[in-house]
């Protein structure tokens, strides 16, 4: 079976070199965009003289927003990318940005929500995004149609990767 998959992979490489090139470029762009977003968020807090929180933590607070979630829900909803969600949640509790309580239903689960300080961090990120929305069409050349098409493509790629995991394709 493995040898057959290798033959298929070689066959695809020979048959669709342009698709492979575009796919690999997309993978690089997705990685780069995530890192760049973190750089943009870090820069926003650096300009304000805020050194008490990093970009990953600020993005996590923004994504939690008004919700009350468990660490597992943060991962499954795609609000957090990375293996150290527990570390960051613990750190955010220590810093006073997140409240946590044991779930009444499942005593092992801890539910988290933002404190007022956490909400302030989330507001800063939200205001940053609002500023971007104000200029992204004129400066970046990205309008609603472009974003709609891009989002549909990225959702399909997400679904494809999810199926690769679920069905071991």
XYZ file of C-alpha atoms in Angstrom:
169
model
C 0.000 0.000 0.000
C 2.789 2.466 0.887
C 4.620 1.780 -2.365
C 1.377 2.411 -4.252
C 0.958 5.794 -2.498
C 4.528 6.762 -3.435
C 3.845 5.881 -7.074
C 0.670 7.984 -6.962
C 2.562 10.904 -5.406
C 5.261 10.801 -8.083
C 2.582 10.563 -10.771
C 0.799 13.662 -9.403
C 4.069 15.597 -9.226
C 4.773 14.859 -12.870
C 1.203 15.479 -13.969
C 0.405 18.686 -12.025
C 3.599 20.667 -11.343
C 1.730 24.017 -11.432
C -0.809 22.813 -8.835
C 2.000 21.612 -6.584
C 3.799 24.939 -6.890
C 0.622 26.899 -6.082
C -0.253 24.583 -3.175
C 3.203 24.971 -1.611
C 3.042 28.742 -2.099
C -0.326 28.799 -0.320
C 1.110 26.823 2.598
C 3.962 29.324 2.934
C 1.564 32.256 2.745
C -0.741 30.831 5.415
C 2.206 30.369 7.776
C 3.643 33.789 6.947
C 0.299 35.549 7.370
C -0.202 34.094 10.827
C 3.283 35.183 11.900
C 2.737 38.628 10.335
C -0.578 39.052 12.161
C 1.214 38.344 15.427
C 3.875 40.919 14.448
C 1.168 43.528 13.739
C -0.501 42.869 17.093
C 2.853 42.952 18.916
C 3.673 46.277 17.246
C 0.340 47.732 18.403
C 1.090 46.855 22.033
C 4.731 47.966 21.729
C 3.586 51.397 20.493
C 1.341 51.683 23.538
C 4.208 50.675 25.834
C 2.447 47.472 26.871
C 4.985 44.786 27.732
C 2.745 42.815 30.078
C 1.215 40.679 27.314
C 2.434 39.050 24.126
C 0.701 38.910 20.748
C -0.420 35.275 21.071
C -2.051 36.044 24.407
C -3.695 39.230 23.097
C -5.116 37.334 20.111
C -6.388 34.621 22.449
C -8.164 37.252 24.589
C -9.710 38.824 21.495
C -10.967 35.436 20.319
C -12.500 34.618 23.699
C -14.283 37.984 23.806
C -17.584 37.734 25.700
C -17.612 33.920 25.655
C -17.146 31.502 28.528
C -15.117 28.550 27.207
C -12.956 25.601 28.200
C -9.403 25.142 26.925
C -10.651 22.312 24.725
C -13.310 24.556 23.188
C -10.644 27.166 22.400
C -8.751 24.549 20.389
C -11.733 22.955 18.643
C -13.205 26.309 17.630
C -9.880 27.304 16.126
C -9.415 30.219 18.550
C -6.019 28.984 19.584
C -3.217 27.556 17.486
C -0.521 25.802 19.416
C 0.108 23.136 21.954
C 0.634 25.396 24.960
C -2.897 26.724 25.452
C -2.829 25.621 29.113
C 0.389 27.562 29.745
C -1.008 30.742 28.190
C -4.308 30.420 30.045
C -2.465 29.941 33.348
C -0.282 32.969 32.591
C -3.334 35.093 31.657
C -5.036 34.107 34.932
C -1.877 35.098 36.858
C -1.782 38.440 35.009
C -5.436 39.115 35.855
C -6.730 39.022 32.265
C -8.810 35.847 32.658
C -11.139 34.472 35.342
C -11.456 30.716 35.643
C -13.958 28.459 37.374
C -14.422 24.730 37.522
C -17.364 23.598 35.441
C -20.444 22.559 37.440
C -21.111 19.743 34.962
C -17.572 18.354 34.549
C -15.397 19.121 37.593
C -12.244 18.388 35.533
C -13.036 21.140 33.037
C -12.174 24.749 33.754
C -14.263 27.476 32.134
C -12.544 30.760 31.345
C -13.828 34.271 30.700
C -12.223 37.698 30.444
C -11.796 40.092 33.319
C -12.212 43.818 32.702
C -8.452 43.997 32.049
C -8.778 41.158 29.556
C -11.670 42.938 27.858
C -9.467 46.030 27.487
C -6.801 43.983 25.687
C -9.500 42.482 23.433
C -10.785 46.008 22.690
C -7.294 47.144 21.627
C -7.086 44.250 19.141
C -10.642 44.975 17.938
C -9.813 48.643 17.387
C -6.677 47.620 15.456
C -8.819 45.445 13.184
C -11.322 48.299 12.751
C -8.499 50.595 11.609
C -7.424 47.944 9.117
C -10.963 47.673 7.764
C -10.969 51.425 7.240
C -8.026 51.294 4.848
C -7.608 47.743 3.547
C -9.643 48.356 0.397
C -7.874 51.578 -0.604
C -4.368 50.755 0.613
C -4.319 46.962 0.343
C -6.538 46.594 -2.704
C -8.748 44.039 -0.967
C -12.501 44.587 -1.163
C -15.494 42.552 0.044
C -15.532 40.358 -3.072
C -11.837 39.528 -2.705
C -12.303 38.588 0.941
C -15.402 36.544 0.187
C -13.587 34.527 -2.469
C -10.478 34.147 -0.297
C -12.531 33.017 2.706
C -14.389 30.402 0.655
C -11.108 29.021 -0.654
C -9.528 28.910 2.802
C -12.641 27.231 4.248
C -12.441 24.564 1.544
C -8.743 24.025 2.288
C -9.560 23.757 6.003
C -12.273 21.205 5.256
C -9.857 19.256 3.008
C -7.199 19.108 5.743
C -9.790 18.186 8.352
C -10.959 15.307 6.136
C -7.331 14.166 5.754
C -7.190 13.760 9.523
C -10.686 12.389 10.103
C -10.634 9.835 7.304
C -6.859 9.231 7.252
C -6.657 9.987 3.550
